[in-house]
């Protein structure tokens, strides 16, 4: 093929992709009528500087009052940014919004097939924002006061049978430094029920192997002590003696679990590790994630007779109603006890 033909083909492809500078839309081409504007939050959407400053002030207040994590603050900011952009498209503002605006926004999200849980979370963000705005006199009334949140479907947490958990824990190659690290992480996660962000964020000073406990800084900067158990302590000792020195090298890193690049693992990296070891263990990828091990931790405790209040403390739930969802999963134990002890079981 000649250079001229190759150039023409390359330019044609660029035009098709809209990559040529100054490319104008074809006036004859009609927009796709099937495409509707999506009112759901879009990461990186442009926000008016004045609005951005207002949202920054709101997030600062949340951080000072409740000590929310950066991920939570970012989610609040994204939801409120989408709300402000939606209002701006309708020539309204954060201060001028009323109840009808809030209900119309929620209706748009339902039409866009957003999940009820996501919509409820965004409405919660609006409630917190306008509550603080009302306190400081920035708005005359709260437009979310009489808006009813959508009814969220009751979703039971996914659970893994104990035999599947055992297969998952044994999947890493403990003879290799990274495999030993992964085994120690999985054992720690299953023994403590930590959130993934809590696990990958663990520092050396938070773990006491002699006492067999880990000190966790959870949501809302609330601290709790969680027992590790003998098995997790044993694997952590092996990891700290046989793998971490090689992974850390000369670097002065406080994080407990490190990558080959001497940096702490990310949540996403650990998620991929769990999926990979799940495949090795023969567990369906759709039924496995790091959070499923947290669910398994809670459910297996209840199945073996643990008190619900104890499980609440170990998981770091602020409200016990969050923990009660595991009682539905633990009915397997109740049925077994009924069959075992009832005269007509």
mmCIF file of C-alpha atoms in Angstrom, residues 71-323:
data_model
loop_
_atom_site.group_PDB
_atom_site.id
_atom_site.type_symbol
_atom_site.label_atom_id
_atom_site.label_comp_id
_atom_site.label_asym_id
_atom_site.label_seq_id
_atom_site.Cartn_x
_atom_site.Cartn_y
_atom_site.Cartn_z
ATOM 1 C CA UNK A 71 -13.420 8.058 49.799
ATOM 2 C CA UNK A 72 -16.696 8.990 51.552
ATOM 3 C CA UNK A 73 -16.053 12.707 51.112
ATOM 4 C CA UNK A 74 -15.275 12.186 47.415
ATOM 5 C CA UNK A 75 -18.573 10.298 46.973
ATOM 6 C CA UNK A 76 -20.513 13.140 48.652
ATOM 7 C CA UNK A 77 -18.781 15.701 46.476
ATOM 8 C CA UNK A 78 -19.478 13.759 43.280
ATOM 9 C CA UNK A 79 -23.178 13.334 44.073
ATOM 10 C CA UNK A 80 -23.611 16.998 44.975
ATOM 11 C CA UNK A 81 -21.658 18.081 41.899
ATOM 12 C CA UNK A 82 -24.072 16.105 39.730
ATOM 13 C CA UNK A 83 -27.013 17.704 41.545
ATOM 14 C CA UNK A 84 -25.583 21.209 40.997
ATOM 15 C CA UNK A 85 -24.981 20.480 37.300
ATOM 16 C CA UNK A 86 -28.552 19.174 36.936
ATOM 17 C CA UNK A 87 -29.889 22.368 38.517
ATOM 18 C CA UNK A 88 -27.687 24.578 36.335
ATOM 19 C CA UNK A 89 -29.062 22.889 33.199
ATOM 20 C CA UNK A 90 -32.522 23.969 34.369
ATOM 21 C CA UNK A 91 -31.375 27.497 35.230
ATOM 22 C CA UNK A 92 -31.588 26.911 38.960
ATOM 23 C CA UNK A 93 -29.052 26.964 41.792
ATOM 24 C CA UNK A 94 -28.253 25.091 44.998
ATOM 25 C CA UNK A 95 -29.879 27.869 47.048
ATOM 26 C CA UNK A 96 -32.934 28.180 44.779
ATOM 27 C CA UNK A 97 -33.820 24.471 44.627
ATOM 28 C CA UNK A 98 -37.148 23.353 46.071
ATOM 29 C CA UNK A 99 -38.891 20.077 46.806
ATOM 30 C CA UNK A 100 -40.212 19.783 43.237
ATOM 31 C CA UNK A 101 -36.644 20.005 41.914
ATOM 32 C CA UNK A 102 -35.474 17.209 44.220
ATOM 33 C CA UNK A 103 -38.355 14.942 43.222
ATOM 34 C CA UNK A 104 -37.804 15.669 39.510
ATOM 35 C CA UNK A 105 -34.102 14.815 39.888
ATOM 36 C CA UNK A 106 -34.924 11.530 41.581
ATOM 37 C CA UNK A 107 -37.493 10.733 38.886
ATOM 38 C CA UNK A 108 -34.851 11.340 36.198
ATOM 39 C CA UNK A 109 -32.546 8.849 37.897
ATOM 40 C CA UNK A 110 -35.276 6.217 38.061
ATOM 41 C CA UNK A 111 -35.872 6.699 34.346
ATOM 42 C CA UNK A 112 -32.129 6.246 33.784
ATOM 43 C CA UNK A 113 -32.368 2.839 35.528
ATOM 44 C CA UNK A 114 -30.248 3.859 38.527
ATOM 45 C CA UNK A 115 -30.383 1.481 41.479
ATOM 46 C CA UNK A 116 -32.621 2.322 44.404
ATOM 47 C CA UNK A 117 -29.636 2.032 46.761
ATOM 48 C CA UNK A 118 -27.668 4.570 44.689
ATOM 49 C CA UNK A 119 -30.595 6.982 44.559
ATOM 50 C CA UNK A 120 -31.107 6.690 48.320
ATOM 51 C CA UNK A 121 -27.409 7.435 48.872
ATOM 52 C CA UNK A 122 -27.564 10.545 46.686
ATOM 53 C CA UNK A 123 -30.673 11.775 48.485
ATOM 54 C CA UNK A 124 -28.827 11.252 51.769
ATOM 55 C CA UNK A 125 -25.987 13.436 50.464
ATOM 56 C CA UNK A 126 -28.503 16.179 49.622
ATOM 57 C CA UNK A 127 -30.076 15.924 53.085
ATOM 58 C CA UNK A 128 -26.741 16.371 54.851
ATOM 59 C CA UNK A 129 -25.762 19.239 52.588
ATOM 60 C CA UNK A 130 -28.976 21.216 53.076
ATOM 61 C CA UNK A 131 -29.045 20.521 56.814
ATOM 62 C CA UNK A 132 -25.655 22.212 57.171
ATOM 63 C CA UNK A 133 -26.634 24.992 54.756
ATOM 64 C CA UNK A 134 -29.742 25.665 56.839
ATOM 65 C CA UNK A 135 -27.666 25.828 60.018
ATOM 66 C CA UNK A 136 -25.387 28.517 58.619
ATOM 67 C CA UNK A 137 -28.253 30.474 57.034
ATOM 68 C CA UNK A 138 -27.247 29.895 53.391
ATOM 69 C CA UNK A 139 -30.755 28.631 52.494
ATOM 70 C CA UNK A 140 -34.187 29.587 53.797
ATOM 71 C CA UNK A 141 -35.555 26.028 53.833
ATOM 72 C CA UNK A 142 -34.445 22.451 53.292
ATOM 73 C CA UNK A 143 -35.931 21.143 50.012
ATOM 74 C CA UNK A 144 -35.389 17.509 51.036
ATOM 75 C CA UNK A 145 -37.476 17.593 54.234
ATOM 76 C CA UNK A 146 -40.631 15.928 52.911
ATOM 77 C CA UNK A 147 -39.021 13.906 50.126
ATOM 78 C CA UNK A 148 -39.401 10.173 50.701
ATOM 79 C CA UNK A 149 -36.387 7.974 49.923
ATOM 80 C CA UNK A 150 -36.930 5.069 47.512
ATOM 81 C CA UNK A 151 -37.659 1.702 49.031
ATOM 82 C CA UNK A 152 -34.461 -0.306 48.922
ATOM 83 C CA UNK A 153 -34.697 -4.010 48.110
ATOM 84 C CA UNK A 154 -33.521 -6.301 50.863
ATOM 85 C CA UNK A 155 -30.342 -7.880 49.600
ATOM 86 C CA UNK A 156 -28.772 -10.629 51.634
ATOM 87 C CA UNK A 157 -24.974 -10.607 51.677
ATOM 88 C CA UNK A 158 -23.195 -13.246 49.625
ATOM 89 C CA UNK A 159 -21.702 -15.985 51.713
ATOM 90 C CA UNK A 160 -19.057 -18.649 51.212
ATOM 91 C CA UNK A 161 -19.260 -22.122 52.742
ATOM 92 C CA UNK A 162 -16.413 -22.887 55.121
ATOM 93 C CA UNK A 163 -14.924 -25.461 52.713
ATOM 94 C CA UNK A 164 -14.684 -22.779 49.988
ATOM 95 C CA UNK A 165 -12.980 -20.386 52.400
ATOM 96 C CA UNK A 166 -10.437 -23.096 53.269
ATOM 97 C CA UNK A 167 -9.750 -23.700 49.565
ATOM 98 C CA UNK A 168 -9.299 -19.967 48.975
ATOM 99 C CA UNK A 169 -6.891 -19.585 51.891
ATOM 100 C CA UNK A 170 -4.757 -22.461 50.620
ATOM 101 C CA UNK A 171 -4.602 -21.150 47.011
ATOM 102 C CA UNK A 172 -1.520 -18.846 47.319
ATOM 103 C CA UNK A 173 1.952 -20.372 46.919
ATOM 104 C CA UNK A 174 3.383 -19.714 50.390
ATOM 105 C CA UNK A 175 6.903 -20.662 49.238
ATOM 106 C CA UNK A 176 7.169 -17.406 47.242
ATOM 107 C CA UNK A 177 7.418 -14.009 49.045
ATOM 108 C CA UNK A 178 4.334 -12.577 47.307
ATOM 109 C CA UNK A 179 2.401 -15.793 47.840
ATOM 110 C CA UNK A 180 3.294 -15.734 51.539
ATOM 111 C CA UNK A 181 2.116 -12.126 51.725
ATOM 112 C CA UNK A 182 -1.173 -13.024 50.010
ATOM 113 C CA UNK A 183 -1.760 -15.966 52.367
ATOM 114 C CA UNK A 184 -1.138 -13.716 55.372
ATOM 115 C CA UNK A 185 -3.556 -11.106 53.993
ATOM 116 C CA UNK A 186 -6.325 -13.618 53.309
ATOM 117 C CA UNK A 187 -5.894 -15.209 56.739
ATOM 118 C CA UNK A 188 -5.996 -11.788 58.393
ATOM 119 C CA UNK A 189 -9.076 -10.737 56.440
ATOM 120 C CA UNK A 190 -11.018 -13.886 57.286
ATOM 121 C CA UNK A 191 -9.890 -13.869 60.936
ATOM 122 C CA UNK A 192 -10.859 -10.253 61.574
ATOM 123 C CA UNK A 193 -13.604 -9.334 59.085
ATOM 124 C CA UNK A 194 -11.840 -6.061 58.258
ATOM 125 C CA UNK A 195 -12.974 -3.871 55.408
ATOM 126 C CA UNK A 196 -10.579 -4.031 52.454
ATOM 127 C CA UNK A 197 -9.539 -0.398 52.934
ATOM 128 C CA UNK A 198 -8.757 -1.194 56.581
ATOM 129 C CA UNK A 199 -6.720 -4.255 55.604
ATOM 130 C CA UNK A 200 -4.531 -2.625 52.938
ATOM 131 C CA UNK A 201 -4.083 0.441 55.159
ATOM 132 C CA UNK A 202 -2.746 -1.493 58.156
ATOM 133 C CA UNK A 203 0.526 -0.168 59.616
ATOM 134 C CA UNK A 204 3.082 -2.201 61.533
ATOM 135 C CA UNK A 205 2.260 -0.355 64.754
ATOM 136 C CA UNK A 206 -1.392 -1.401 64.563
ATOM 137 C CA UNK A 207 -0.641 -5.122 64.889
ATOM 138 C CA UNK A 208 0.315 -6.743 68.195
ATOM 139 C CA UNK A 209 1.242 -10.373 67.554
ATOM 140 C CA UNK A 210 2.064 -10.979 71.224
ATOM 141 C CA UNK A 211 -1.423 -9.888 72.295
ATOM 142 C CA UNK A 212 -2.988 -11.373 69.143
ATOM 143 C CA UNK A 213 -4.985 -8.250 68.272
ATOM 144 C CA UNK A 214 -5.082 -5.602 65.570
ATOM 145 C CA UNK A 215 -6.023 -1.979 66.228
ATOM 146 C CA UNK A 216 -8.258 -0.727 63.412
ATOM 147 C CA UNK A 217 -9.227 2.817 62.517
ATOM 148 C CA UNK A 218 -12.590 2.371 60.837
ATOM 149 C CA UNK A 219 -15.342 4.575 59.435
ATOM 150 C CA UNK A 220 -15.757 7.918 61.151
ATOM 151 C CA UNK A 221 -12.218 7.532 62.578
ATOM 152 C CA UNK A 222 -13.615 5.119 65.168
ATOM 153 C CA UNK A 223 -11.019 2.826 66.677
ATOM 154 C CA UNK A 224 -11.611 -0.802 67.601
ATOM 155 C CA UNK A 225 -9.539 -3.793 68.711
ATOM 156 C CA UNK A 226 -10.115 -7.040 66.825
ATOM 157 C CA UNK A 227 -8.657 -10.440 67.825
ATOM 158 C CA UNK A 228 -6.499 -12.093 65.162
ATOM 159 C CA UNK A 229 -6.675 -15.749 66.120
ATOM 160 C CA UNK A 230 -3.780 -18.203 66.276
ATOM 161 C CA UNK A 231 -3.808 -19.108 62.584
ATOM 162 C CA UNK A 232 -3.618 -15.512 61.376
ATOM 163 C CA UNK A 233 -0.923 -14.681 63.954
ATOM 164 C CA UNK A 234 1.160 -17.637 62.738
ATOM 165 C CA UNK A 235 0.941 -16.571 59.074
ATOM 166 C CA UNK A 236 1.691 -12.949 59.912
ATOM 167 C CA UNK A 237 4.819 -14.027 61.818
ATOM 168 C CA UNK A 238 5.942 -16.085 58.828
ATOM 169 C CA UNK A 239 5.283 -13.178 56.474
ATOM 170 C CA UNK A 240 7.101 -10.626 58.649
ATOM 171 C CA UNK A 241 10.115 -12.925 59.017
ATOM 172 C CA UNK A 242 10.311 -14.456 55.549
ATOM 173 C CA UNK A 243 8.743 -12.092 52.997
ATOM 174 C CA UNK A 244 8.340 -8.501 54.161
ATOM 175 C CA UNK A 245 12.083 -7.768 54.603
ATOM 176 C CA UNK A 246 12.674 -8.797 50.979
ATOM 177 C CA UNK A 247 9.696 -6.753 49.744
ATOM 178 C CA UNK A 248 10.632 -3.647 51.774
ATOM 179 C CA UNK A 249 14.358 -3.707 50.993
ATOM 180 C CA UNK A 250 16.006 -0.487 52.178
ATOM 181 C CA UNK A 251 12.761 1.495 52.039
ATOM 182 C CA UNK A 252 11.321 2.843 55.274
ATOM 183 C CA UNK A 253 7.669 1.903 54.836
ATOM 184 C CA UNK A 254 5.203 1.647 57.726
ATOM 185 C CA UNK A 255 2.508 -0.301 55.874
ATOM 186 C CA UNK A 256 2.214 -3.944 56.841
ATOM 187 C CA UNK A 257 1.512 -5.421 53.405
ATOM 188 C CA UNK A 258 3.762 -4.319 50.536
ATOM 189 C CA UNK A 259 4.020 -4.872 46.795
ATOM 190 C CA UNK A 260 7.157 -5.858 44.905
ATOM 191 C CA UNK A 261 7.651 -2.119 44.302
ATOM 192 C CA UNK A 262 7.912 -1.467 48.060
ATOM 193 C CA UNK A 263 4.557 0.317 48.175
ATOM 194 C CA UNK A 264 1.300 -0.527 49.971
ATOM 195 C CA UNK A 265 -1.297 -2.508 48.039
ATOM 196 C CA UNK A 266 -4.348 -0.724 46.678
ATOM 197 C CA UNK A 267 -7.899 -1.971 47.186
ATOM 198 C CA UNK A 268 -8.167 -2.686 43.474
ATOM 199 C CA UNK A 269 -4.964 -4.746 43.428
ATOM 200 C CA UNK A 270 -6.141 -6.886 46.342
ATOM 201 C CA UNK A 271 -9.544 -7.328 44.658
ATOM 202 C CA UNK A 272 -7.784 -8.803 41.607
ATOM 203 C CA UNK A 273 -5.710 -11.081 43.848
ATOM 204 C CA UNK A 274 -8.822 -12.470 45.523
ATOM 205 C CA UNK A 275 -10.433 -13.110 42.122
ATOM 206 C CA UNK A 276 -7.303 -14.897 40.884
ATOM 207 C CA UNK A 277 -7.045 -17.139 43.933
ATOM 208 C CA UNK A 278 -10.778 -17.799 43.738
ATOM 209 C CA UNK A 279 -10.271 -19.153 40.210
ATOM 210 C CA UNK A 280 -7.460 -21.399 41.471
ATOM 211 C CA UNK A 281 -9.718 -22.615 44.300
ATOM 212 C CA UNK A 282 -12.559 -23.346 41.869
ATOM 213 C CA UNK A 283 -14.891 -20.635 43.202
ATOM 214 C CA UNK A 284 -17.107 -18.776 40.724
ATOM 215 C CA UNK A 285 -15.784 -15.251 40.121
ATOM 216 C CA UNK A 286 -19.255 -13.720 40.379
ATOM 217 C CA UNK A 287 -19.696 -14.984 43.936
ATOM 218 C CA UNK A 288 -16.337 -13.801 45.268
ATOM 219 C CA UNK A 289 -14.871 -10.466 46.323
ATOM 220 C CA UNK A 290 -12.859 -9.241 49.330
ATOM 221 C CA UNK A 291 -16.094 -8.086 50.976
ATOM 222 C CA UNK A 292 -17.516 -11.605 50.688
ATOM 223 C CA UNK A 293 -14.809 -12.769 53.104
ATOM 224 C CA UNK A 294 -16.042 -10.134 55.567
ATOM 225 C CA UNK A 295 -19.554 -11.527 55.145
ATOM 226 C CA UNK A 296 -18.224 -15.064 55.646
ATOM 227 C CA UNK A 297 -16.442 -13.957 58.829
ATOM 228 C CA UNK A 298 -19.685 -12.618 60.323
ATOM 229 C CA UNK A 299 -21.920 -15.458 59.151
ATOM 230 C CA UNK A 300 -19.583 -18.228 60.316
ATOM 231 C CA UNK A 301 -19.270 -16.578 63.732
ATOM 232 C CA UNK A 302 -23.058 -16.535 64.116
ATOM 233 C CA UNK A 303 -23.340 -20.109 62.839
ATOM 234 C CA UNK A 304 -20.965 -21.199 65.590
ATOM 235 C CA UNK A 305 -22.909 -19.425 68.330
ATOM 236 C CA UNK A 306 -21.394 -15.941 68.567
ATOM 237 C CA UNK A 307 -23.465 -13.143 70.088
ATOM 238 C CA UNK A 308 -24.840 -10.566 67.640
ATOM 239 C CA UNK A 309 -23.500 -7.671 69.740
ATOM 240 C CA UNK A 310 -20.013 -9.172 69.631
ATOM 241 C CA UNK A 311 -20.173 -9.478 65.841
ATOM 242 C CA UNK A 312 -21.309 -5.849 65.653
ATOM 243 C CA UNK A 313 -18.266 -4.712 67.637
ATOM 244 C CA UNK A 314 -15.881 -6.825 65.567
ATOM 245 C CA UNK A 315 -17.263 -5.515 62.276
ATOM 246 C CA UNK A 316 -17.269 -1.911 63.483
ATOM 247 C CA UNK A 317 -20.967 -1.304 62.721
ATOM 248 C CA UNK A 318 -22.310 1.854 64.353
ATOM 249 C CA UNK A 319 -25.857 0.473 64.389
ATOM 250 C CA UNK A 320 -26.765 -3.116 65.231
ATOM 251 C CA UNK A 321 -29.526 -3.064 62.581
ATOM 252 C CA UNK A 322 -26.715 -3.210 60.001
ATOM 253 C CA UNK A 323 -25.459 -6.407 61.630
#
